[in-house]
mmCIF file with all atom_site columns, C-alpha atoms in Angstrom:
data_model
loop_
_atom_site.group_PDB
_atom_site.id
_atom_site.type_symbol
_atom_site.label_atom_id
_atom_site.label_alt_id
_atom_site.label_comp_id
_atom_site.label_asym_id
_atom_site.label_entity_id
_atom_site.label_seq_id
_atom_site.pdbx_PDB_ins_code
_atom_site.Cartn_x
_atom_site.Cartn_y
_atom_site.Cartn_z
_atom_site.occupancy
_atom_site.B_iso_or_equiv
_atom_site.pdbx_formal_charge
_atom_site.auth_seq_id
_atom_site.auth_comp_id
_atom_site.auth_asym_id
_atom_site.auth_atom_id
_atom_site.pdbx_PDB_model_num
ATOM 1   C CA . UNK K 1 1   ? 96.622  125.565 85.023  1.00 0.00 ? 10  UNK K CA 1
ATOM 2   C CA . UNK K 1 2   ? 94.346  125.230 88.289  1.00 0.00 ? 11  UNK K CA 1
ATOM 3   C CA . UNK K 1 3   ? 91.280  126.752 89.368  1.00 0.00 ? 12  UNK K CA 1
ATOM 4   C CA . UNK K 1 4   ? 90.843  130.003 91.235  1.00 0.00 ? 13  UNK K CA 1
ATOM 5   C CA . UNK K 1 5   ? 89.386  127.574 93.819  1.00 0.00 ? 14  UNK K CA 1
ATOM 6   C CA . UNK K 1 6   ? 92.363  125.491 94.169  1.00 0.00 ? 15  UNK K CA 1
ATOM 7   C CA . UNK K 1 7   ? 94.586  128.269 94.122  1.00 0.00 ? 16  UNK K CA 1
ATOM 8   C CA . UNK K 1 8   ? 92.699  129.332 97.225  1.00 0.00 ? 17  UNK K CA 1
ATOM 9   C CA . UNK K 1 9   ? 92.504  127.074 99.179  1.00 0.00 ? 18  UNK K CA 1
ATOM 10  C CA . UNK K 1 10  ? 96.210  126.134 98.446  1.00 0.00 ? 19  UNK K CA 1
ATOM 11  C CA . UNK K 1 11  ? 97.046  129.588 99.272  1.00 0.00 ? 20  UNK K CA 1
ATOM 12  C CA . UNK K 1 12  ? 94.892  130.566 102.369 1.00 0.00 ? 21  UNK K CA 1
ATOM 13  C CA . UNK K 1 13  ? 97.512  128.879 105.283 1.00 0.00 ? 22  UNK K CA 1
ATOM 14  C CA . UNK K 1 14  ? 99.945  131.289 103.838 1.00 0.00 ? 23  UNK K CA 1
ATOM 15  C CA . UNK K 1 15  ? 98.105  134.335 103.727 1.00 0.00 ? 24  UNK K CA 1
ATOM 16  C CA . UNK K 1 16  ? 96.734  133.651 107.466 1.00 0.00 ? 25  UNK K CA 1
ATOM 17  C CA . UNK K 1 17  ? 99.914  133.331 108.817 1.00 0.00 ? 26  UNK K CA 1
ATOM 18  C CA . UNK K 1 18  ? 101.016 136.412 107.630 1.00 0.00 ? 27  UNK K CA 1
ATOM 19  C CA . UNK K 1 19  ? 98.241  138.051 108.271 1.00 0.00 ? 28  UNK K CA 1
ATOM 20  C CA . UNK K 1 20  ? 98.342  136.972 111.879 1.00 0.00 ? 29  UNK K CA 1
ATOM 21  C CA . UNK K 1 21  ? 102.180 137.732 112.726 1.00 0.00 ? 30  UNK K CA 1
ATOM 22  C CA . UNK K 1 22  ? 101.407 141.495 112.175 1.00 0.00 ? 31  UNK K CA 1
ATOM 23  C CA . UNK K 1 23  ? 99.215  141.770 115.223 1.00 0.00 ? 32  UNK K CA 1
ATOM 24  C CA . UNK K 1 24  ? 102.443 142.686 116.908 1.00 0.00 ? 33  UNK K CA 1
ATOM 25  C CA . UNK K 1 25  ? 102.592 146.177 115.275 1.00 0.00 ? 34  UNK K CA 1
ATOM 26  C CA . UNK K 1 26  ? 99.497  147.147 117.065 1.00 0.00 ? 35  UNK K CA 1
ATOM 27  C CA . UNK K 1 27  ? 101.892 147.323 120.633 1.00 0.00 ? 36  UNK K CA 1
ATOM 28  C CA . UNK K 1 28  ? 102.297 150.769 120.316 1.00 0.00 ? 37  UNK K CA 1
ATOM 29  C CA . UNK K 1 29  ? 98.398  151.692 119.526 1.00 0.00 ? 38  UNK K CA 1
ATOM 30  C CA . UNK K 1 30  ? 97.744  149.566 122.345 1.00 0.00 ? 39  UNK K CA 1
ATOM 31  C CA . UNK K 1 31  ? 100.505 151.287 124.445 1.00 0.00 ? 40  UNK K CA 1
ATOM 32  C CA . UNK K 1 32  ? 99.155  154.437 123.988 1.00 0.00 ? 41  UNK K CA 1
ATOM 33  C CA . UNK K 1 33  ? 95.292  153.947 124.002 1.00 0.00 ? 42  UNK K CA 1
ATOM 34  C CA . UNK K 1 34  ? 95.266  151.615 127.328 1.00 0.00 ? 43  UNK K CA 1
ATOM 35  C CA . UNK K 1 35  ? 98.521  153.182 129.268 1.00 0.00 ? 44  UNK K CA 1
ATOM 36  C CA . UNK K 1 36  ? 99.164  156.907 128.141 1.00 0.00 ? 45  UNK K CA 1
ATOM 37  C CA . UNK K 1 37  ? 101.420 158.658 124.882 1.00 0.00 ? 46  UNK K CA 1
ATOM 38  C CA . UNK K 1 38  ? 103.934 159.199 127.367 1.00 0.00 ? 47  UNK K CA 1
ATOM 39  C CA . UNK K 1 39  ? 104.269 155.428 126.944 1.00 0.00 ? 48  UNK K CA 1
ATOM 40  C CA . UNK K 1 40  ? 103.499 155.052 124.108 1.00 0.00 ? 49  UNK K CA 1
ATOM 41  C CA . UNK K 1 41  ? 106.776 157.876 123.021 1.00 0.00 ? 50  UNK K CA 1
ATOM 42  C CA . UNK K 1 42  ? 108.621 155.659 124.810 1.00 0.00 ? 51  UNK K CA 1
ATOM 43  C CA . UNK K 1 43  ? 107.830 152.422 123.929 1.00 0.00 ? 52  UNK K CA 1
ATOM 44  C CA . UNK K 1 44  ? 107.959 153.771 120.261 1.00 0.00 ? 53  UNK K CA 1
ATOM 45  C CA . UNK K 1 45  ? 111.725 155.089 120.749 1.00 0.00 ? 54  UNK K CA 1
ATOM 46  C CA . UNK K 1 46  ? 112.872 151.472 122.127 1.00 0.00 ? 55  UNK K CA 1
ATOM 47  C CA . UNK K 1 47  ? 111.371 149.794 119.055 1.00 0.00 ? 56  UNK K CA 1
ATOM 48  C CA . UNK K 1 48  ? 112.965 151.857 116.866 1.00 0.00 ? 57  UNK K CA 1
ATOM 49  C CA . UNK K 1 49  ? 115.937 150.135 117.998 1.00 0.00 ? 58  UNK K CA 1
ATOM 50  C CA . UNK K 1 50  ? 114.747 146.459 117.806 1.00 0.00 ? 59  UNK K CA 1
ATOM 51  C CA . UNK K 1 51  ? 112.615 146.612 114.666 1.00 0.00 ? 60  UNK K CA 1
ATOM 52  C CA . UNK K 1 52  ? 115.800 146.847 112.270 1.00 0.00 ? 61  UNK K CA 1
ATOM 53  C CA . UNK K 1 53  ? 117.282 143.926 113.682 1.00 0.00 ? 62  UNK K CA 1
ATOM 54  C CA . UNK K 1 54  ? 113.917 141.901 112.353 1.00 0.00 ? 63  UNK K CA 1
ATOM 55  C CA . UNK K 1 55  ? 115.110 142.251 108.921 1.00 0.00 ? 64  UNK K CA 1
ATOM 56  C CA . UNK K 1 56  ? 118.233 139.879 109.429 1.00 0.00 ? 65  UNK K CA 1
ATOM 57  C CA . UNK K 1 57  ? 115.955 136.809 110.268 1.00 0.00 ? 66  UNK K CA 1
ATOM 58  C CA . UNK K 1 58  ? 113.545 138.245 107.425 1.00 0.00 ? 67  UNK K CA 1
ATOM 59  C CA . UNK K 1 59  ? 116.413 137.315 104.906 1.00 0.00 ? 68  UNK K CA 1
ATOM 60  C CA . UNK K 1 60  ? 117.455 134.410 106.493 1.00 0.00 ? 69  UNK K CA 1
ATOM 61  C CA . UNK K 1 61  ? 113.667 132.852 106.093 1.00 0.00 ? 70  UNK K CA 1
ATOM 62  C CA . UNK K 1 62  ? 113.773 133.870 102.405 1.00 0.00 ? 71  UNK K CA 1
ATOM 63  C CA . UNK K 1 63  ? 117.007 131.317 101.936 1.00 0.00 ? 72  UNK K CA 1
ATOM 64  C CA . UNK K 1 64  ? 115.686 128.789 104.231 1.00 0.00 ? 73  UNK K CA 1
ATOM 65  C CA . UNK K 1 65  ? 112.717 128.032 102.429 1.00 0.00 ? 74  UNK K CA 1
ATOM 66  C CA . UNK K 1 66  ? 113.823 126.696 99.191  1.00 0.00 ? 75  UNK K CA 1
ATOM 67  C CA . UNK K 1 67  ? 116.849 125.025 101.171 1.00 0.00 ? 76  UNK K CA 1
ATOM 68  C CA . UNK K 1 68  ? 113.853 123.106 103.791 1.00 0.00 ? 77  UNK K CA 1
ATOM 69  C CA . UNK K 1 69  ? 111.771 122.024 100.354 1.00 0.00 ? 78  UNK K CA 1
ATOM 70  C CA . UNK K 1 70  ? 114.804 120.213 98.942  1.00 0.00 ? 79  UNK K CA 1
ATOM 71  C CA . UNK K 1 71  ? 113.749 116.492 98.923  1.00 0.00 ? 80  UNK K CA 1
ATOM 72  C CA . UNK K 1 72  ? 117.368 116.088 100.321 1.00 0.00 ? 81  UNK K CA 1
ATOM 73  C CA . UNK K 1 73  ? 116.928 118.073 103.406 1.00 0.00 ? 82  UNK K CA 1
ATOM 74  C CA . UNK K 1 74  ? 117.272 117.679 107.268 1.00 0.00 ? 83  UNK K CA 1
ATOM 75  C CA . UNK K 1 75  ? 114.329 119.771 108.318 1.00 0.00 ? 84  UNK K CA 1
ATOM 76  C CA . UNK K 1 76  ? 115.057 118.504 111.752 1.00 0.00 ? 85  UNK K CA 1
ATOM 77  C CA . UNK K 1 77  ? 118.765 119.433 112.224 1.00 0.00 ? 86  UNK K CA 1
ATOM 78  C CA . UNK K 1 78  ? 118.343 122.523 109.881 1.00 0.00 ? 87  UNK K CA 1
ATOM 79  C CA . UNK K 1 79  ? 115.564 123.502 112.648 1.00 0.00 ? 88  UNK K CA 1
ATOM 80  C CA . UNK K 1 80  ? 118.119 122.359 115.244 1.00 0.00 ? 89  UNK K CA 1
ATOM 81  C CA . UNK K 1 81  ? 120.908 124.554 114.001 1.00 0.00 ? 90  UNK K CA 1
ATOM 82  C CA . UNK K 1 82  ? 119.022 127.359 113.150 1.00 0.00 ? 91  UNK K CA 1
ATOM 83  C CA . UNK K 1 83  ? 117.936 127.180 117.213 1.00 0.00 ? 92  UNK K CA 1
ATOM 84  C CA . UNK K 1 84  ? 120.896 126.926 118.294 1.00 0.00 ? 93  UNK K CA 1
ATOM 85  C CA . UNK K 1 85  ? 122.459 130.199 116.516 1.00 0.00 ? 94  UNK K CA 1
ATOM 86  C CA . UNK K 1 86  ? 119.636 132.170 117.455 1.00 0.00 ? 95  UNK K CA 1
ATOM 87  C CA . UNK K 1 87  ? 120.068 130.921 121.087 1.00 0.00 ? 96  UNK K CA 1
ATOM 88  C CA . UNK K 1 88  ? 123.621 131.440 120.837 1.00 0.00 ? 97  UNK K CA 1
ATOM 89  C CA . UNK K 1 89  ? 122.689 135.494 119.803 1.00 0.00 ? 98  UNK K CA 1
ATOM 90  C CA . UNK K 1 90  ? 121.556 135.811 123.735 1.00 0.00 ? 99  UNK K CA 1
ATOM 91  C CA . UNK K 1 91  ? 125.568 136.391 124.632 1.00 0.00 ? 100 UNK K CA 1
ATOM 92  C CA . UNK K 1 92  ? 125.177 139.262 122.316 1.00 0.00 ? 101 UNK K CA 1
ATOM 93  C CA . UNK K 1 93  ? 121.971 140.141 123.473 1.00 0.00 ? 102 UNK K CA 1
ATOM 94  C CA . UNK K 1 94  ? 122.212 140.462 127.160 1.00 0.00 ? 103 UNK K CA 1
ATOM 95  C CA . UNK K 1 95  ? 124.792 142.586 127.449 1.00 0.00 ? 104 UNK K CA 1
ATOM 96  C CA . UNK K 1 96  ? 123.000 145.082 125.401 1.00 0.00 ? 105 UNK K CA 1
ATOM 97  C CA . UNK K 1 97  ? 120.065 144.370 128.370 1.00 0.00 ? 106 UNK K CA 1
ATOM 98  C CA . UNK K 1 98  ? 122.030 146.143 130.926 1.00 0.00 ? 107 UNK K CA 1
ATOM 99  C CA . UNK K 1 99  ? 122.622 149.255 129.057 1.00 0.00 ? 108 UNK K CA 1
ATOM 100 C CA . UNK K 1 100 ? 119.261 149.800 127.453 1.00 0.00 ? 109 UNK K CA 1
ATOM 101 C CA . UNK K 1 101 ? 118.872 152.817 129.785 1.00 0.00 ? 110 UNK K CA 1
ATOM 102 C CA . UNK K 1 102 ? 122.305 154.230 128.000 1.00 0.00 ? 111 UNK K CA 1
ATOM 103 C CA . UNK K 1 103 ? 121.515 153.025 124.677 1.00 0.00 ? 112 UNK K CA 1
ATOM 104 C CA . UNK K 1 104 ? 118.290 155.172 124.847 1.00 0.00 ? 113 UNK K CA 1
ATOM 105 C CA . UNK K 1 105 ? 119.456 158.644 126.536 1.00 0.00 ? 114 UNK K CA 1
ATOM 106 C CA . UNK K 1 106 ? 122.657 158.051 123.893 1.00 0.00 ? 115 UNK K CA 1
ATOM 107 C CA . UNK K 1 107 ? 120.362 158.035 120.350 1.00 0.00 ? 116 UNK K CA 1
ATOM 108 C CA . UNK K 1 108 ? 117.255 159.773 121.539 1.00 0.00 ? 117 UNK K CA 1
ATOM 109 C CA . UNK K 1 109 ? 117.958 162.130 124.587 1.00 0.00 ? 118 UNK K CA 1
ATOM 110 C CA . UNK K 1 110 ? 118.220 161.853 128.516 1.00 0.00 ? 119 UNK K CA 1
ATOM 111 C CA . UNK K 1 111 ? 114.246 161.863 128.598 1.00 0.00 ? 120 UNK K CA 1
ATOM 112 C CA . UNK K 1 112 ? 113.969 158.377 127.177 1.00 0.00 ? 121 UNK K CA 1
ATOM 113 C CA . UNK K 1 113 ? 116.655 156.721 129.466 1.00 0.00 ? 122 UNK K CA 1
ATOM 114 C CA . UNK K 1 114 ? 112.969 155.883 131.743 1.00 0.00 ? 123 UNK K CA 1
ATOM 115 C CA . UNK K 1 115 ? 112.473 153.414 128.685 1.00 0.00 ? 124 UNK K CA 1
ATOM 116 C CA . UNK K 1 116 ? 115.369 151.339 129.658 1.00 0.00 ? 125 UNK K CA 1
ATOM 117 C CA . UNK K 1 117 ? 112.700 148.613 130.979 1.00 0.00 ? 126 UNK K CA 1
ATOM 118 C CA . UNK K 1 118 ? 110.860 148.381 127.685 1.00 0.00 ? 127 UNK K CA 1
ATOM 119 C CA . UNK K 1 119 ? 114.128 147.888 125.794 1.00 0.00 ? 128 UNK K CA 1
ATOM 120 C CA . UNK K 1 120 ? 115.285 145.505 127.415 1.00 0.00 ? 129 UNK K CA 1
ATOM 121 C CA . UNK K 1 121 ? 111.814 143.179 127.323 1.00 0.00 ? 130 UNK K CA 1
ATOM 122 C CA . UNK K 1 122 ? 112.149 143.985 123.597 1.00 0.00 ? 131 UNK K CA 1
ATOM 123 C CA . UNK K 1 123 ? 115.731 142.526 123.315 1.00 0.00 ? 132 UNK K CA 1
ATOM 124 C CA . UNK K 1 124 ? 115.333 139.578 125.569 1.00 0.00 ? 133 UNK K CA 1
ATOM 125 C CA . UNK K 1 125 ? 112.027 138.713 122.790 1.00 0.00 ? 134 UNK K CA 1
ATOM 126 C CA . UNK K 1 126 ? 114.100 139.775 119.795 1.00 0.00 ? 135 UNK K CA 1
ATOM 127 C CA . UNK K 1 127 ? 115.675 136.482 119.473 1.00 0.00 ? 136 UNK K CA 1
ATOM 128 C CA . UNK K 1 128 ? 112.771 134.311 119.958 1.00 0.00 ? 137 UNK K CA 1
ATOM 129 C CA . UNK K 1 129 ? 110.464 136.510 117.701 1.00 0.00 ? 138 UNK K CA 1
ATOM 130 C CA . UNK K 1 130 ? 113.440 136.583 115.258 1.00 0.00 ? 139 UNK K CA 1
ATOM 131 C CA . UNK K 1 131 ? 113.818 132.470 115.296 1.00 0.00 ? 140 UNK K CA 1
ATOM 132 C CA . UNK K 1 132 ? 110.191 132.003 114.281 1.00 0.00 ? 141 UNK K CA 1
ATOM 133 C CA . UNK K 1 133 ? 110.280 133.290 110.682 1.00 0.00 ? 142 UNK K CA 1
ATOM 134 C CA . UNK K 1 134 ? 112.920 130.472 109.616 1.00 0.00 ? 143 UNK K CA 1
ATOM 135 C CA . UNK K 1 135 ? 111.329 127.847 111.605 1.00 0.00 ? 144 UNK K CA 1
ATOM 136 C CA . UNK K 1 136 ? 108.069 128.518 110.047 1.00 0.00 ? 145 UNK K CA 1
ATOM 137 C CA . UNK K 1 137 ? 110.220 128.970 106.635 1.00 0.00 ? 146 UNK K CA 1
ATOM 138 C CA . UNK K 1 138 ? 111.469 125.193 107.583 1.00 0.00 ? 147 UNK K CA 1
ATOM 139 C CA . UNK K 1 139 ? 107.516 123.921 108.359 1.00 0.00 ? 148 UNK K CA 1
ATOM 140 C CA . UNK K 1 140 ? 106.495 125.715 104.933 1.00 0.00 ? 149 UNK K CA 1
ATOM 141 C CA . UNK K 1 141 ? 108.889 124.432 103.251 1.00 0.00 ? 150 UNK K CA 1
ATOM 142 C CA . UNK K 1 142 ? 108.472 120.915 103.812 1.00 0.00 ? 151 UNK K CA 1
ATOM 143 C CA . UNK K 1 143 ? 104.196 121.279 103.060 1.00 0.00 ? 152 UNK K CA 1
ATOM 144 C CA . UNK K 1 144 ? 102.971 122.070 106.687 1.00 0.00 ? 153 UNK K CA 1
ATOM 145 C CA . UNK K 1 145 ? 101.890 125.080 105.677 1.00 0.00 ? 154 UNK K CA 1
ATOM 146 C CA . UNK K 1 146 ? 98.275  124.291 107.935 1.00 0.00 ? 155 UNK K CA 1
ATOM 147 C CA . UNK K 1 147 ? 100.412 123.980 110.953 1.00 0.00 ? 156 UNK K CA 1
ATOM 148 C CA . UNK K 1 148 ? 101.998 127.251 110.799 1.00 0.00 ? 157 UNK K CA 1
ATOM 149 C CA . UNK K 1 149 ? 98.691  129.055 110.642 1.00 0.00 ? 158 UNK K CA 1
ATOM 150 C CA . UNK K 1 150 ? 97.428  127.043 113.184 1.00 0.00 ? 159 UNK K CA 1
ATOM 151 C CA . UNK K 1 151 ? 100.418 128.134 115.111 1.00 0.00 ? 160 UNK K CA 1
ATOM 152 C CA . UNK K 1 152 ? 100.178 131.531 114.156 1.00 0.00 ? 161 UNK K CA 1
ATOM 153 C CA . UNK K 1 153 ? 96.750  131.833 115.358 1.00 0.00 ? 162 UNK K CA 1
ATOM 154 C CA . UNK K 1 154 ? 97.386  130.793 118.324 1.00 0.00 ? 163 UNK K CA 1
ATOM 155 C CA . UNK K 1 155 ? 100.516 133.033 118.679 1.00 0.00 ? 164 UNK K CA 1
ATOM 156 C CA . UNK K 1 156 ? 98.148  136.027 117.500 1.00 0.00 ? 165 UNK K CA 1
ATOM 157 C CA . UNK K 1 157 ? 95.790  135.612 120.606 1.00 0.00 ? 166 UNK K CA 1
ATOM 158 C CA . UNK K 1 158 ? 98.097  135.242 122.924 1.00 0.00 ? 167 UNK K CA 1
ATOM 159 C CA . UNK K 1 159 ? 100.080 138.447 121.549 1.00 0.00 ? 168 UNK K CA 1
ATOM 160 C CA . UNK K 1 160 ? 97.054  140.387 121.705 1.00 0.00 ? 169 UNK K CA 1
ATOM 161 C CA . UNK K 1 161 ? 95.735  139.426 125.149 1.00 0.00 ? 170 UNK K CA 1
ATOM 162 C CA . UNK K 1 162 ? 99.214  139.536 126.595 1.00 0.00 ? 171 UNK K CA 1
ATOM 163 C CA . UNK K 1 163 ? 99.655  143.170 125.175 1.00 0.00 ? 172 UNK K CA 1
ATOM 164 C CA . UNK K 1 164 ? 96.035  144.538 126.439 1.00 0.00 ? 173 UNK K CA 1
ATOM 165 C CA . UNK K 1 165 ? 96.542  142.933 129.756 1.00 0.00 ? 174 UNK K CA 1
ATOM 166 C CA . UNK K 1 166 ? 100.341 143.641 129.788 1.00 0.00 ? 175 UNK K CA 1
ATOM 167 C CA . UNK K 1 167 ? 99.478  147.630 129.037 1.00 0.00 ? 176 UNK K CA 1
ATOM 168 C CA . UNK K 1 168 ? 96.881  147.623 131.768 1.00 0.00 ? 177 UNK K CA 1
ATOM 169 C CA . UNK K 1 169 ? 98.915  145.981 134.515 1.00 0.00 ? 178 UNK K CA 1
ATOM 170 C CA . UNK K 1 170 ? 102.230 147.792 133.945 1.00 0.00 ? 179 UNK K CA 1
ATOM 171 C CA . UNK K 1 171 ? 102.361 150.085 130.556 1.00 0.00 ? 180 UNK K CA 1
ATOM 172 C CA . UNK K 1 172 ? 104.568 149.839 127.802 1.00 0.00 ? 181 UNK K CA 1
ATOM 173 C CA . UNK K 1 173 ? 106.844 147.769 130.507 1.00 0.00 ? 182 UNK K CA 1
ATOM 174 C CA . UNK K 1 174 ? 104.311 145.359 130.476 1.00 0.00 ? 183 UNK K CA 1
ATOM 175 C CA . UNK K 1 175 ? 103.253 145.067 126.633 1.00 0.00 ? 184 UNK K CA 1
ATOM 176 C CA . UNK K 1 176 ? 107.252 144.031 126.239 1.00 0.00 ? 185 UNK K CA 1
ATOM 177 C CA . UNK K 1 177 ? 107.505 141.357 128.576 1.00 0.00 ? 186 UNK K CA 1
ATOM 178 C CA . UNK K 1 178 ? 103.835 140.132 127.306 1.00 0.00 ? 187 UNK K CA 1
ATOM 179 C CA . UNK K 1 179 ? 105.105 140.106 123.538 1.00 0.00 ? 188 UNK K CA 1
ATOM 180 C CA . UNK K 1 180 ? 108.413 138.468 124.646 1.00 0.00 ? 189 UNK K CA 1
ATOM 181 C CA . UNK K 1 181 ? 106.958 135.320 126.822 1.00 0.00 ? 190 UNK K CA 1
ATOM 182 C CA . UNK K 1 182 ? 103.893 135.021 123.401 1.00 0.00 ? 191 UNK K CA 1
ATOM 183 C CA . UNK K 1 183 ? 107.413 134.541 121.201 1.00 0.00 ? 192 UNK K CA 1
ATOM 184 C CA . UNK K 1 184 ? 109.401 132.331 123.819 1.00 0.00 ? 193 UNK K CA 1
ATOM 185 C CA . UNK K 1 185 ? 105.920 130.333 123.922 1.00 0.00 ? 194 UNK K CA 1
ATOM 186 C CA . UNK K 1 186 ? 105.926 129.801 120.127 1.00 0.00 ? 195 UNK K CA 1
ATOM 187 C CA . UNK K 1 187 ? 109.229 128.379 119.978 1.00 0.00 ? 196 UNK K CA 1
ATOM 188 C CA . UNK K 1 188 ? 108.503 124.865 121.640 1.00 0.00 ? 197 UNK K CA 1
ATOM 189 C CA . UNK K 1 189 ? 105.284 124.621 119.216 1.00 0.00 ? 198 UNK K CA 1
ATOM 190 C CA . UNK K 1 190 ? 106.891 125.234 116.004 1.00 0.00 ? 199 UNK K CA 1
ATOM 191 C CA . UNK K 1 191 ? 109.495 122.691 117.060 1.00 0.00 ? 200 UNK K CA 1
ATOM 192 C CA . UNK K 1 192 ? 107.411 119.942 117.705 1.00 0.00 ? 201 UNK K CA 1
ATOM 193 C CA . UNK K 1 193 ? 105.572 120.964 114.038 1.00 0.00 ? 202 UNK K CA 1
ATOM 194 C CA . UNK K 1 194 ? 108.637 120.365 112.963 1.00 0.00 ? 203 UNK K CA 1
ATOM 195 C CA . UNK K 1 195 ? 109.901 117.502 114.094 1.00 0.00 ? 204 UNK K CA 1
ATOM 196 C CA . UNK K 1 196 ? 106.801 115.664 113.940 1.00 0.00 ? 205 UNK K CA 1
ATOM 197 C CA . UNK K 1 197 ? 106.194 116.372 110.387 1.00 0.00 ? 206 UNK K CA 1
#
């Protein structure tokens, strides 16, 4: 048995860091109190599309973990393969890019086609925002549980500056492209985590 105490402080990295990775749901309130709900509509119908796709890399963390805390693991080559796949989903990925405008006036109506930019931010990010979960996953499960909510923290301000600033320089256009360079950024950092731990 172990204290309330100890089960604190054991717990708190966890509960920061995914605490901190939701400040990305807060794009579209941001959208549409900074830009305009024209937007924000917008903005909302291309997410609509990307969100789903999250919960692939959702289950993939959930199987990584116990895998990465295997004494007998590679948490350097699993984080090395795991990049490489989601890397590899860009072929997929860009394609899509240069439809968006389609893809949009196809499920929600010709009046949404104008979102085309904001999809295809959101697309170009899904893979990097999708990689994240297993490579924290890999970090957590080898006990650097302290790095990923230092990592997370720092992801979480840059998110949230990038998607005020992004909204007041260019829209929901602009909170895209913000969210997708704050994931591309974290990439690099949760590598090194990694392969320094």
């Amino acid at each position: 048995p172990a204290s309330t105490s100890t089960v604190l402080r054991q717990a708190w990295p966890f509960w920061m860091s995914s605490i901190l990775n939701q400040v990305r749901v807060l794009d579209t309130t941001v959208v549409g109190a900074i830009a305009s709900p024209l937007a924000a509509g917008l903005y909302s119908a291309a997410q609509k599309i990307v969100t789903p796709l999250l919960l692939i890399p959702a289950s993939l963390s959930q199987v990584i973990l116990p895998h990465a805390s295997r004494p007998s693991s590679d948490p350097k080559r699993l984080a090395v393969g795991t990049t490489g796949a989601f890397l590899a989903s860009y072929a997929l990925v860009a394609p899509l890019c240069f439809a968006s405008s389609e893809i949009l006036s196809l499920l929600f109506g010709p009046d949404y086609a104008e979102g085309g930019v904001i999809l295809t931010w959101m697309l170009l990010g899904l893979p990097m925002l999708a990689l994240a979960g297993p490579l924290v996953a890999i970090l957590q499960g080898i006990s650097a549980e302290n790095a990923v909510a230092i990592n997370s923290a720092i992801y979480a301000s840059a998110a949230a500056a990038g998607m005020v600033i992004g909204a007041v320089v260019a829209g929901g256009e602009g909170t895209a492209a913000a969210l997708a360079v704050a994931a591309a950024l974290r990439i690099p950092l949760l590598l090194v985590s990694i392969f320094r731990a």
